[in-house]
Amino acid sequence: MIKPRSRRGGGRPTIADVARKAGVGAITVSRALREPERVSEELRRQIQAAVDELGYVPDPNARALASARAEVFGVLVPSLTNNVFAEVVRGIYDSLSASPFRIQLGNTHYSGLEEERLLQVFGSQRPAALIVAGIDQTPISRKLLESAGCPVVQVMETGPDPVDMMVGFSHFDGGRTATEHLIEAGYRRIGFIGARMDPRSQRRLAGYRAAMEAAGLFDPRLVTTTPVLSSVPLGREMLRDALAKVPTLDGVFCNNDDIALGVLFECHRASIAVPKTIGIVGFNDLDMMQVAFPSITSIRTHRYEIGRRAVAMALAAIAGSRPEQRIVDLGFELKRRESTAR
Amino acid sequence: MIKPRSRRGGGRPTIADVARKAGVGAITVSRALREPERVSEELRRQIQAAVDELGYVPDPNARALASARAEVFGVLVPSLTNNVFAEVVRGIYDSLSASPFRIQLGNTHYSGLEEERLLQVFGSQRPAALIVAGIDQTPISRKLLESAGCPVVQVMETGPDPVDMMVGFSHFDGGRTATEHLIEAGYRRIGFIGARMDPRSQRRLAGYRAAMEAAGLFDPRLVTTTPVLSSVPLGREMLRDALAKVPTLDGVFCNNDDIALGVLFECHRASIAVPKTIGIVGFNDLDMMQVAFPSITSIRTHRYEIGRRAVAMALAAIAGSRPEQRIVDLGFELKRRESTAR
DNA sequence: TAGGCAATTGGTAGCGCTACCATGACGTTG
DNA sequence: CAACGTCATGGTAGCGCTACCAATTGCCTA
């Protein structure tokens, strides 16, 4: 007895159904969908008609299994809610929405171990490309990236030794530029306030330190950091801590804009004049910086563009054309505003 | 001649390799991994040893194809960068990280058409569950959700007619509560300022209107809206517009906290005393509201918890136990702060 | 005019896994 | 003690698609 046509999977149309309806072989349907130029004009039309009529949508799982390559970009970021990474992800998403590629998102929670675990899992899906935040992977993670067998783009930062490709900017230079700006504006006892001291924040701190030392102004007591997750309320607390240590503080370079905003609010609350008594510089330049009162000087970073560029490079690599430039530095921009206009 | 053992897919170990090494059948390995209790203690150990030694990770694509069900949660949100949805996604992610399920994220950009397209695409993957923001799906989207053949959770809002399950709260009540609070605090010419008037914002506006009419205070000129994407700078502009229309404005209920923050900054800039001259209420209660100066009254919503609860309900449904309560209202909380303490 | 080559199309054989059914070894029961 | 579960395990046959090769056609070259 012939097995009744009981599909395990809910009876959605398959490529065979389309082929039957269009009067062609299944493989021709497959080609018409993926490489239309290799199928004659006429068949292409017939097949398209059958696809439309049946509402056929290819099964990505079957496709991935057969072709040993999933149409998936693995994306690893340390936080989902931090606006900075959300913007990178948005850039990636927007650049990918016109392509057949999906996004597989992973949140490392700033943990190297978690990153290793996720890379392991992602690897099992044979992704088309991997985009990871940061350049400080553990040796194991690095090995996993190198053996992923797909383009890899490290984003947010540039460094000397890419796994494959890189898009970002120099956090060290960003920190130095911010600090030099404060020095030029006439501030002297300039503090560094940093939460969640991940490797990028460390390098911003190093840039701060370089600028301060060059000006003969460095003093370790000016540096206030914590491993705690960054937030606006935390910025407020940290300014209090910093002032308790160094009452003569007359400027702060903040790790990021959340902290800077918290610092600004604390200044209001404590009736500390900004920029007169204390100057403030943030990092990233979220859009609220320009409307804060006073508006806050910040280092503008190109997060969205980093996401777009990373995808463009990965797509080019997938298409076989390794870009000549494997490290792309998108730079940053110092936005001078009222908070440092003494 | 026997075909040389040239795997299409880069030679990663398969379930057959594990089975051979452990001296058992492939199906037993499959079971040991998915339903360990059905395999004897001894074999389980042998298989685990083989898995570890080979570094075997099951191929999710093959698994999905064979079982007609992918271990994927489809998640549809209207924005990736809006902190509110980022927190929902974080809640979903955290709740899912201990499970084998992955997340397939879709950004509808507040477009019904885009939502339909994404549901179509997601459906082709036979997801284990779907979580979608909002309750105002188009008829086509609704049909796609109903025929998805998996648990569906609509989040962020509650309403009378769930596709399957719902977790959220009443935006109408939130808007009314916020407005009633302003009225009780003694404000009379209370404006509504709202950007990107999506359905949830519309209902907050309806709640505002209900409260104002009940108090005999409603005046259409008090309402200022725009379809433009919400942002802090926009809040600043919109307060200017509102004041241009109604110079006697003495309070504002803002659509969300970004707008509220922009309004606050504009008040500082224009030397309008808060809360004395104008009272401000936001919506969502981002953590910066409590440290703003003055701190801003807001409606606290439980975004993270909504994500967690949605996953819990979906997981229960997958396990076969449809929860008795299909609509979960997580409510909200009015946080009274300085911005309305007249 | 035979041979060669490109363009189109199709058949076959998997990709790696699991659903489904079969098997054998044990009790358990009336 | 036959008949009948129950448990642990395995074999077979796909899931829906594409890589690989073969076949056919028409046209061009020598």
XYZ file of C-alpha atoms (C1' of nucleotides) in Angstrom:
744
model
C 0.000 0.000 0.000
C 1.216 3.401 -0.893
C 2.008 5.570 2.077
C -0.690 8.235 2.379
C 0.599 11.694 1.705
C 0.899 12.691 5.331
C 3.574 15.287 5.635
C 5.240 15.446 8.982
C 5.396 19.158 8.661
C 1.935 20.576 8.451
C 1.511 20.349 4.706
C 3.137 23.532 3.546
C 4.030 23.451 -0.149
C 7.484 22.154 -0.999
C 9.736 22.687 -3.925
C 8.362 19.470 -5.427
C 4.846 20.902 -5.395
C 6.048 23.957 -7.234
C 7.960 21.839 -9.722
C 4.921 19.702 -10.435
C 2.672 22.676 -10.917
C 5.145 24.412 -13.199
C 5.861 21.214 -15.099
C 9.607 21.272 -14.474
C 12.170 19.470 -12.329
C 12.674 20.400 -8.706
C 16.223 21.419 -9.321
C 15.121 23.926 -11.931
C 12.830 25.556 -9.402
C 15.739 25.719 -6.987
C 17.852 27.414 -9.625
C 15.126 29.783 -10.722
C 14.951 31.002 -7.154
C 18.653 31.289 -6.428
C 20.278 31.976 -9.793
C 17.510 33.210 -12.095
C 19.939 34.088 -14.855
C 20.662 30.419 -15.393
C 17.047 29.605 -16.214
C 15.269 30.583 -19.394
C 12.965 33.542 -19.320
C 9.924 31.388 -20.002
C 10.441 28.797 -17.298
C 11.283 31.504 -14.843
C 7.864 33.042 -15.408
C 6.050 29.730 -15.095
C 7.883 28.913 -11.915
C 7.248 32.314 -10.432
C 3.559 31.891 -11.167
C 3.502 28.527 -9.429
C 5.395 29.947 -6.451
C 2.947 32.793 -6.104
C -0.086 30.607 -6.491
C 1.035 28.101 -3.884
C 2.532 30.681 -1.570
C 5.749 28.733 -1.547
C 8.508 29.879 0.781
C 11.729 27.815 0.787
C 12.561 26.063 4.024
C 15.782 27.647 5.282
C 16.608 24.589 7.350
C 16.482 22.206 4.427
C 18.429 24.703 2.400
C 21.091 25.003 5.077
C 21.346 21.258 5.450
C 21.698 20.607 1.746
C 24.118 23.388 1.030
C 26.143 23.075 4.222
C 25.782 26.796 4.745
C 23.049 28.641 6.592
C 21.934 32.054 5.444
C 22.651 33.421 8.872
C 24.918 36.132 10.215
C 26.016 35.408 13.741
C 26.236 38.639 15.723
C 27.843 38.764 19.159
C 27.475 41.830 21.364
C 28.112 42.324 25.078
C 24.763 43.971 25.778
C 21.362 44.207 24.164
C 20.162 47.302 25.971
C 23.238 49.485 25.732
C 22.227 51.967 23.081
C 25.625 51.800 21.452
C 25.347 48.125 20.581
C 21.672 48.447 19.772
C 22.680 50.917 17.077
C 25.339 48.619 15.698
C 22.786 45.826 15.548
C 20.330 48.157 13.852
C 22.924 48.977 11.226
C 23.570 45.307 10.669
C 19.878 44.542 10.530
C 19.083 47.296 8.062
C 21.937 46.305 5.778
C 20.827 42.710 5.806
C 17.115 43.207 5.364
C 17.345 43.301 1.589
C 19.391 40.111 1.522
C 18.288 36.573 2.301
C 20.445 36.548 5.412
C 18.989 36.368 8.876
C 20.605 37.478 12.105
C 21.450 35.182 14.950
C 21.999 37.419 17.937
C 24.132 36.506 20.920
C 24.560 38.455 24.143
C 27.901 37.790 25.798
C 27.099 39.863 28.887
C 30.710 41.072 28.743
C 31.889 37.554 29.554
C 34.661 35.804 27.673
C 33.333 32.433 28.763
C 29.888 33.218 27.498
C 31.414 34.368 24.242
C 33.186 31.047 23.857
C 29.984 29.161 24.510
C 28.065 31.225 21.984
C 30.718 30.862 19.313
C 30.585 27.133 19.840
C 26.819 27.136 19.376
C 26.915 29.524 16.438
C 29.584 27.460 14.753
C 27.272 24.461 14.731
C 24.973 26.379 12.415
C 27.583 27.015 9.743
C 26.813 30.728 9.569
C 27.540 32.740 6.437
C 29.479 35.289 8.479
C 30.263 36.256 12.049
C 30.299 39.770 13.436
C 31.688 40.133 16.938
C 32.110 43.178 19.127
C 35.597 43.869 20.360
C 39.067 42.643 19.598
C 39.952 41.033 22.920
C 38.699 37.525 22.353
C 40.055 34.763 24.544
C 42.493 32.360 22.845
C 39.720 29.781 22.599
C 37.303 32.267 21.062
C 39.942 33.339 18.632
C 40.545 29.782 17.550
C 36.814 29.259 17.116
C 36.626 32.375 14.961
C 39.587 31.347 12.869
C 38.162 27.911 12.209
C 34.618 29.128 11.578
C 35.130 28.818 7.856
C 33.327 32.054 7.131
C 34.131 35.769 6.999
C 34.614 37.286 10.441
C 34.324 40.975 11.236
C 35.428 42.388 14.568
C 33.630 45.640 15.204
C 33.710 48.740 17.431
C 37.469 48.841 17.633
C 40.514 48.650 15.459
C 43.710 46.892 16.383
C 46.824 45.448 14.827
C 45.875 41.806 14.506
C 42.460 41.053 12.987
C 41.111 37.526 12.869
C 39.868 38.449 9.424
C 38.396 41.954 9.102
C 37.802 44.895 11.409
C 35.625 47.989 11.485
C 35.814 50.511 14.278
C 37.962 53.259 15.638
C 40.629 53.861 18.262
C 39.256 54.188 21.752
C 42.663 55.243 22.948
C 42.663 58.183 20.546
C 39.098 58.990 21.536
C 40.038 59.140 25.194
C 43.099 61.219 24.463
C 41.228 63.655 22.241
C 38.520 64.158 24.860
C 41.071 64.788 27.561
C 43.201 67.110 25.462
C 40.101 69.119 24.740
C 39.474 69.587 28.460
C 43.085 70.586 29.004
C 42.942 73.105 26.174
C 39.739 74.514 27.607
C 41.703 75.342 30.737
C 40.719 72.553 33.081
C 43.504 71.100 35.233
C 42.218 68.684 37.859
C 40.470 66.484 35.312
C 39.009 63.240 36.552
C 38.221 60.051 34.690
C 34.949 58.405 35.619
C 34.309 54.975 34.196
C 31.802 52.222 34.834
C 31.944 48.713 33.485
C 35.599 48.862 32.612
C 35.599 46.604 29.577
C 38.644 46.582 27.301
C 37.374 49.532 25.286
C 36.896 51.612 28.404
C 40.362 50.593 29.528
C 41.785 51.987 26.341
C 39.838 55.215 26.722
C 41.330 55.448 30.163
C 44.782 54.834 28.715
C 44.179 57.682 26.251
C 43.111 59.922 29.119
C 46.211 59.008 31.039
C 48.494 59.642 28.073
C 47.031 63.114 27.609
C 47.237 63.933 31.293
C 50.805 62.730 31.601
C 51.847 64.643 28.523
C 50.513 67.776 30.195
C 52.075 66.866 33.513
C 48.639 66.708 35.123
C 48.203 63.010 35.858
C 47.331 61.979 39.378
C 46.030 58.467 40.103
C 43.501 59.832 42.569
C 41.734 61.490 39.673
C 40.682 58.116 38.294
C 37.434 56.604 39.545
C 36.263 53.316 38.102
C 33.929 50.448 38.919
C 33.108 47.143 37.283
C 29.400 47.821 37.853
C 27.147 48.110 34.806
C 26.994 51.636 33.495
C 23.845 53.718 34.029
C 22.762 57.309 34.534
C 22.174 56.881 38.278
C 25.636 55.393 38.598
C 27.149 58.486 37.007
C 25.636 60.555 39.736
C 27.079 58.395 42.472
C 30.469 58.244 40.874
C 30.785 62.001 40.669
C 30.090 62.139 44.392
C 32.810 59.555 44.981
C 35.225 61.427 42.781
C 34.551 64.733 44.533
C 34.954 63.094 47.915
C 38.402 61.950 46.889
C 39.416 65.120 45.061
C 37.340 68.151 46.109
C 39.286 70.370 43.740
C 38.136 68.414 40.688
C 37.400 70.841 37.873
C 36.639 68.517 34.976
C 35.585 64.969 34.151
C 35.983 62.753 31.143
C 33.268 60.147 31.367
C 33.515 56.670 30.076
C 30.219 57.127 28.235
C 27.236 59.397 27.887
C 25.073 57.724 30.505
C 27.692 58.476 33.100
C 28.113 62.001 31.737
C 24.411 62.662 32.040
C 24.379 61.390 35.600
C 27.320 63.646 36.352
C 25.496 66.625 34.876
C 22.395 65.940 36.953
C 24.484 65.641 40.099
C 26.122 68.961 39.315
C 22.688 70.562 39.035
C 21.627 68.984 42.284
C 24.760 70.073 44.121
C 24.679 73.502 42.480
C 28.014 72.995 40.800
C 28.249 75.276 37.793
C 28.827 73.568 34.449
C 31.051 74.449 32.613
C 32.378 77.098 34.992
C 33.275 75.011 38.020
C 33.406 71.640 36.338
C 33.703 70.718 32.679
C 32.128 67.514 31.383
C 32.921 65.355 28.371
C 31.019 62.213 27.458
C 31.644 59.429 24.986
C 29.519 58.209 22.049
C 27.399 61.314 21.605
C 23.898 59.943 22.085
C 21.396 62.371 20.630
C 20.370 63.684 24.022
C 23.828 65.174 24.543
C 23.120 68.049 22.181
C 19.902 69.078 23.913
C 20.983 68.576 27.497
C 21.222 71.762 29.492
C 23.937 72.700 29.242
C 24.619 70.648 26.142
C 27.355 68.088 26.736
C 30.600 67.826 24.829
C 31.094 64.276 23.619
C 33.050 62.049 21.286
C 30.734 61.151 18.445
C 31.137 57.564 17.326
C 29.608 56.071 14.207
C 27.845 53.024 15.575
C 25.200 52.610 12.916
C 27.764 53.053 10.185
C 30.003 50.465 11.809
C 27.180 47.932 11.555
C 26.533 48.795 7.920
C 30.162 48.659 6.980
C 30.692 45.351 8.723
C 27.889 43.808 6.717
C 29.153 45.319 3.475
C 32.582 43.832 4.074
C 31.205 40.439 5.036
C 28.927 40.389 2.014
C 31.834 41.245 -0.253
C 33.885 38.472 1.281
C 31.039 35.993 0.818
C 30.806 37.047 -2.815
C 34.456 36.125 -3.087
C 36.016 39.548 -3.322
C 38.140 39.965 -0.254
C 38.378 43.695 0.218
C 41.863 45.086 -0.118
C 41.360 46.996 3.095
C 40.813 44.560 5.933
C 40.949 47.127 8.713
C 38.564 50.041 8.409
C 38.898 52.941 10.841
C 35.734 54.998 10.820
C 37.176 57.455 13.313
C 35.253 59.692 15.685
C 34.478 63.333 16.068
C 34.838 65.667 19.015
C 31.579 67.557 19.446
C 32.364 70.737 21.390
C 29.404 71.920 23.395
C 28.477 74.095 26.318
C 29.633 71.693 29.028
C 33.261 72.560 28.287
C 32.870 76.136 27.013
C 34.526 77.914 29.856
C 34.856 2.454 -6.400
C 33.652 3.560 -3.026
C 32.960 7.227 -2.748
C 35.708 8.811 -0.665
C 34.447 10.128 2.591
C 34.363 13.734 1.507
C 31.793 15.515 3.584
C 30.223 18.471 1.954
C 30.241 20.224 5.246
C 33.785 20.635 6.384
C 34.107 17.366 8.272
C 32.579 18.245 11.603
C 31.597 15.167 13.586
C 28.065 13.899 13.072
C 25.765 11.876 15.199
C 26.923 8.777 13.315
C 30.511 9.410 14.386
C 29.424 9.622 17.986
C 27.327 6.483 17.655
C 30.232 4.544 16.164
C 32.621 5.682 18.842
C 30.177 4.840 21.615
C 29.245 1.540 20.005
C 25.536 2.284 19.841
C 22.947 3.220 17.238
C 22.595 6.770 16.038
C 19.079 6.992 17.336
C 20.247 6.143 20.817
C 22.674 9.031 20.714
C 19.855 11.284 19.604
C 17.752 10.136 22.518
C 20.564 10.369 25.029
C 20.888 14.011 24.082
C 17.225 14.946 24.011
C 15.548 12.609 26.478
C 18.319 11.243 28.715
C 15.863 9.523 31.032
C 14.952 7.104 28.274
C 18.482 5.795 27.954
C 20.219 3.565 30.473
C 22.690 5.157 32.817
C 25.587 3.250 31.312
C 24.990 4.076 27.675
C 24.381 7.664 28.624
C 27.857 7.866 30.116
C 29.502 6.210 27.137
C 27.716 8.520 24.745
C 28.560 11.599 26.752
C 32.210 10.567 26.706
C 32.123 10.169 22.920
C 30.397 13.533 22.533
C 33.004 15.251 24.642
C 35.899 13.582 22.948
C 34.719 14.440 19.443
C 33.429 17.851 20.384
C 30.109 16.974 18.823
C 27.468 19.703 18.566
C 24.167 18.728 16.940
C 23.334 20.511 13.710
C 20.232 22.577 14.420
C 19.315 22.661 10.746
C 19.245 18.915 10.374
C 17.371 18.686 13.612
C 14.789 21.205 12.469
C 14.355 19.467 9.149
C 13.878 16.045 10.645
C 11.576 17.088 13.431
C 9.624 19.656 11.435
C 10.182 22.122 14.241
C 13.040 24.555 14.699
C 14.284 25.428 18.150
C 13.693 29.062 17.425
C 11.568 31.748 19.011
C 10.520 34.345 16.474
C 10.470 37.785 18.096
C 8.952 40.780 16.346
C 9.474 44.283 17.690
C 8.941 47.685 16.069
C 12.366 49.036 16.995
C 15.737 47.676 17.993
C 17.107 50.840 19.560
C 14.110 51.964 21.587
C 15.160 51.067 25.087
C 11.709 49.756 25.918
C 11.827 47.000 23.334
C 15.494 46.364 23.958
C 14.535 45.498 27.526
C 11.763 43.190 26.430
C 14.190 41.435 24.130
C 16.697 41.207 26.946
C 14.086 39.569 29.143
C 13.282 37.105 26.393
C 16.939 36.422 25.758
C 17.783 35.853 29.394
C 14.850 33.507 29.880
C 15.814 31.519 26.846
C 19.525 31.271 27.413
C 19.217 28.182 29.578
C 17.056 26.461 26.975
C 18.032 25.118 23.581
C 15.937 27.784 21.887
C 17.474 30.531 19.806
C 15.972 33.900 18.992
C 15.096 35.051 15.541
C 14.699 38.794 15.769
C 12.588 40.862 13.418
C 12.308 44.638 13.273
C 8.984 45.794 11.885
C 9.921 49.473 11.895
C 6.364 50.162 13.060
C 5.061 48.961 9.702
C 2.187 46.533 9.331
C 3.400 45.549 5.886
C 6.854 44.777 7.175
C 5.301 42.759 9.955
C 3.389 40.669 7.425
C 6.528 40.064 5.426
C 8.474 39.010 8.500
C 5.746 36.690 9.716
C 5.745 35.063 6.313
C 9.497 34.556 6.494
C 9.430 33.412 10.097
C 6.648 30.965 9.359
C 8.844 29.231 6.824
C 11.159 28.259 9.649
C 8.518 26.471 11.711
C 9.442 28.332 14.896
C 8.727 26.855 18.296
C 6.928 30.017 19.358
C 6.267 33.557 18.221
C 6.411 36.658 20.388
C 5.108 39.827 18.794
C 4.844 43.349 20.151
C 1.419 44.886 20.129
C -2.111 43.706 19.581
C -2.980 45.637 16.429
C -1.877 43.190 13.786
C -3.317 43.569 10.300
C -5.868 40.925 9.274
C -3.213 39.196 7.204
C -0.725 39.186 10.078
C -3.379 37.837 12.352
C -4.144 35.020 10.004
C -0.451 34.214 9.718
C -0.177 34.115 13.497
C -3.233 31.927 13.854
C -1.946 29.441 11.326
C 1.620 29.445 12.610
C 1.017 26.184 14.404
C 2.928 27.264 17.482
C 2.277 29.229 20.662
C 1.927 32.949 20.055
C 2.381 35.629 22.693
C 1.413 39.226 22.058
C 3.334 41.479 24.392
C 3.434 45.039 25.749
C -0.306 45.399 25.804
C -3.412 43.605 26.898
C -6.672 43.553 24.993
C -9.856 41.571 24.713
C -9.048 39.271 21.837
C -5.715 37.458 21.972
C -4.510 35.369 19.059
C -3.301 32.943 21.692
C -1.696 34.536 24.765
C -0.936 38.064 25.943
C 1.371 39.738 28.446
C 1.335 43.446 29.019
C -0.681 46.184 30.591
C -3.267 48.808 29.706
C -1.809 51.852 28.030
C -5.152 53.560 28.329
C -5.080 53.159 32.096
C -1.467 54.292 32.159
C -2.317 57.468 30.284
C -5.301 58.121 32.498
C -3.384 57.526 35.705
C -0.598 59.871 34.637
C -3.075 62.586 33.727
C -5.160 62.191 36.869
C -1.990 62.569 38.881
C -1.273 65.909 37.206
C -4.837 67.053 37.834
C -4.664 66.070 41.486
C -1.379 67.915 41.810
C -3.233 71.048 40.837
C -2.312 71.452 37.186
C -5.104 72.544 34.864
C -3.852 73.361 31.371
C -2.264 69.980 30.892
C -0.899 69.158 27.466
C -0.276 65.834 25.805
C 2.935 65.589 23.850
C 3.417 62.501 21.735
C 5.807 61.448 19.030
C 5.444 58.457 16.756
C 1.826 57.870 17.511
C 1.708 54.101 17.299
C -1.376 52.280 18.609
C -0.051 52.170 22.150
C 0.581 55.892 22.168
C -2.895 56.412 20.771
C -4.339 54.571 23.727
C -2.251 56.569 26.173
C -3.667 59.650 24.512
C -7.164 58.223 24.871
C -6.488 57.699 28.586
C -5.280 61.288 28.858
C -8.379 62.515 27.122
C -10.696 60.478 29.323
C -9.115 61.928 32.455
C -9.210 65.470 31.115
C -12.828 65.209 30.018
C -13.847 63.711 33.328
C -12.360 66.771 34.989
C -13.890 69.123 32.443
C -10.414 70.227 31.344
C -10.123 68.806 27.863
C -9.224 71.147 25.036
C -8.025 69.779 21.680
C -5.409 72.502 21.408
C -3.623 70.914 24.352
C -2.750 67.885 22.252
C 0.473 67.982 20.243
C 1.465 64.924 18.245
C 3.702 63.957 15.355
C 4.358 60.753 13.483
C 8.103 61.455 13.639
C 10.331 58.973 15.492
C 10.584 59.786 19.173
C 13.815 61.267 20.546
C 15.054 63.598 23.248
C 15.703 66.479 20.824
C 12.200 66.072 19.479
C 10.775 66.491 22.975
C 12.430 69.845 23.165
C 10.951 71.005 19.878
C 7.520 69.725 20.718
C 7.354 71.625 23.974
C 8.127 74.781 22.040
C 5.316 73.971 19.614
C 2.933 73.238 22.442
C 3.779 76.479 24.226
C 3.387 78.418 21.006
C -0.145 77.058 20.684
C -1.065 77.333 24.362
C 1.160 79.795 26.279
C -0.760 79.097 29.477
C 0.254 75.432 29.484
C 1.039 74.389 33.054
C 1.660 70.648 32.690
C 2.553 67.974 30.153
C 1.997 64.270 29.950
C 4.613 62.923 27.606
C 4.197 59.945 25.411
C 7.458 58.534 26.721
C 10.530 59.364 28.742
C 12.679 60.556 25.870
C 10.145 63.229 25.111
C 9.838 64.050 28.809
C 13.579 64.505 29.128
C 13.636 66.794 26.105
C 10.803 68.771 27.640
C 12.713 69.090 30.897
C 15.822 70.349 29.133
C 13.805 72.879 27.192
C 12.275 74.118 30.440
C 15.775 74.628 31.857
C 16.830 76.426 28.737
C 13.779 78.691 28.694
C 13.959 79.207 32.457
C 10.577 77.635 33.025
C 10.370 76.384 36.588
C 9.649 72.675 37.032
C 7.410 71.730 38.821
C 6.244 75.208 39.751
C 5.338 76.636 36.356
C 5.044 73.374 34.470
C 4.621 69.831 35.726
C 6.044 66.927 33.723
C 5.096 63.257 33.578
C 6.854 60.694 31.425
C 6.077 57.130 30.469
C 8.087 53.927 31.028
C 10.319 55.170 33.812
C 13.755 54.689 32.314
C 16.325 54.698 35.071
C 17.487 58.214 34.291
C 14.103 59.616 35.329
C 14.874 59.174 38.999
C 18.163 61.055 38.851
C 17.140 63.818 36.475
C 17.081 67.248 38.056
C 14.386 67.657 39.028
C 13.563 63.960 39.030
C 10.743 63.164 36.636
C 7.449 61.552 37.535
C 6.791 58.615 35.250
C 4.693 55.526 34.712
C 6.917 52.585 35.482
C 6.345 49.690 33.106
C 7.750 46.214 33.567
C 9.411 45.598 30.222
C 11.994 43.061 31.286
C 9.389 41.132 33.221
C 7.084 41.139 30.200
C 9.797 39.433 28.173
C 10.412 36.855 30.870
C 6.759 36.132 31.358
C 6.129 35.792 27.640
C 8.826 33.164 27.409
C 7.548 31.344 30.469
C 4.078 31.151 28.980
C 5.340 30.051 25.583
C 7.542 27.400 27.161
C 4.625 26.094 29.172
C 2.500 25.921 26.057
C 5.237 24.071 24.186
C 5.420 21.611 27.057
C 1.739 21.031 26.510
C 0.309 22.769 29.534
C -1.726 25.644 28.243
C -1.805 28.090 31.112
C -5.262 28.710 32.514
C -4.594 32.426 32.344
C -4.086 33.434 28.750
C -4.059 37.157 29.350
C -1.563 38.416 31.909
C -1.722 42.037 32.985
C 1.520 43.037 34.653
C 0.218 46.520 35.362
C 2.283 49.644 35.871
C 3.212 51.930 38.690
C 3.005 55.691 39.028
C 6.343 56.973 40.292
C 5.736 60.360 41.900
C 8.786 62.557 41.716
C 9.856 66.156 41.908
C 8.663 67.151 38.451
C 5.049 67.143 39.659
C 5.558 68.053 43.340
C 4.024 71.464 43.269
C 29.871 16.831 -41.958
C 31.972 15.287 -37.742
C 33.387 17.050 -33.556
C 33.166 20.364 -29.973
C 31.179 23.588 -26.898
C 27.931 26.385 -24.362
C 23.339 26.744 -22.615
C 19.478 24.443 -20.390
C 17.379 21.029 -17.928
C 16.924 16.930 -15.144
C 18.141 12.648 -12.157
C 20.388 10.818 -8.289
C 22.208 10.863 -4.050
C 22.855 12.630 -0.193
C 23.110 16.720 3.924
C 22.457 15.138 9.540
C 18.958 14.289 12.041
C 14.493 12.213 14.078
C 9.553 9.887 13.595
C 7.916 5.612 13.388
C 7.905 1.027 13.889
C 10.205 -3.334 15.043
C 12.866 -6.231 18.039
C 14.273 -8.769 21.956
C 14.623 -9.283 26.884
C 12.347 -9.120 30.862
C 8.760 -9.267 34.174
C 3.585 -9.860 35.381
C -0.765 -11.677 35.441
C -4.726 -14.777 35.530
C 2.711 -21.112 31.475
C 0.812 -18.626 27.581
C -0.390 -14.073 26.720
C 0.669 -9.592 27.420
C 2.761 -5.400 28.767
C 7.083 -2.533 29.439
C 11.627 -1.102 28.817
C 15.762 -0.281 26.214
C 17.573 -0.257 21.809
C 17.983 -0.280 16.826
C 16.679 -0.092 11.626
C 14.460 2.231 7.993
C 12.729 5.896 5.736
C 12.246 10.116 5.110
C 12.317 15.812 6.264
C 13.035 19.599 1.824
C 16.552 21.032 -0.359
C 20.953 21.367 -3.324
C 25.767 19.458 -5.151
C 27.192 16.850 -8.647
C 26.986 14.841 -12.805
C 24.535 13.472 -17.020
C 21.702 14.330 -20.930
C 19.836 16.993 -24.542
C 19.736 20.646 -27.749
C 21.415 23.941 -30.959
C 25.040 26.183 -33.050
C 29.763 26.932 -34.368
C 34.299 25.507 -36.016
C 37.597 22.888 -38.782
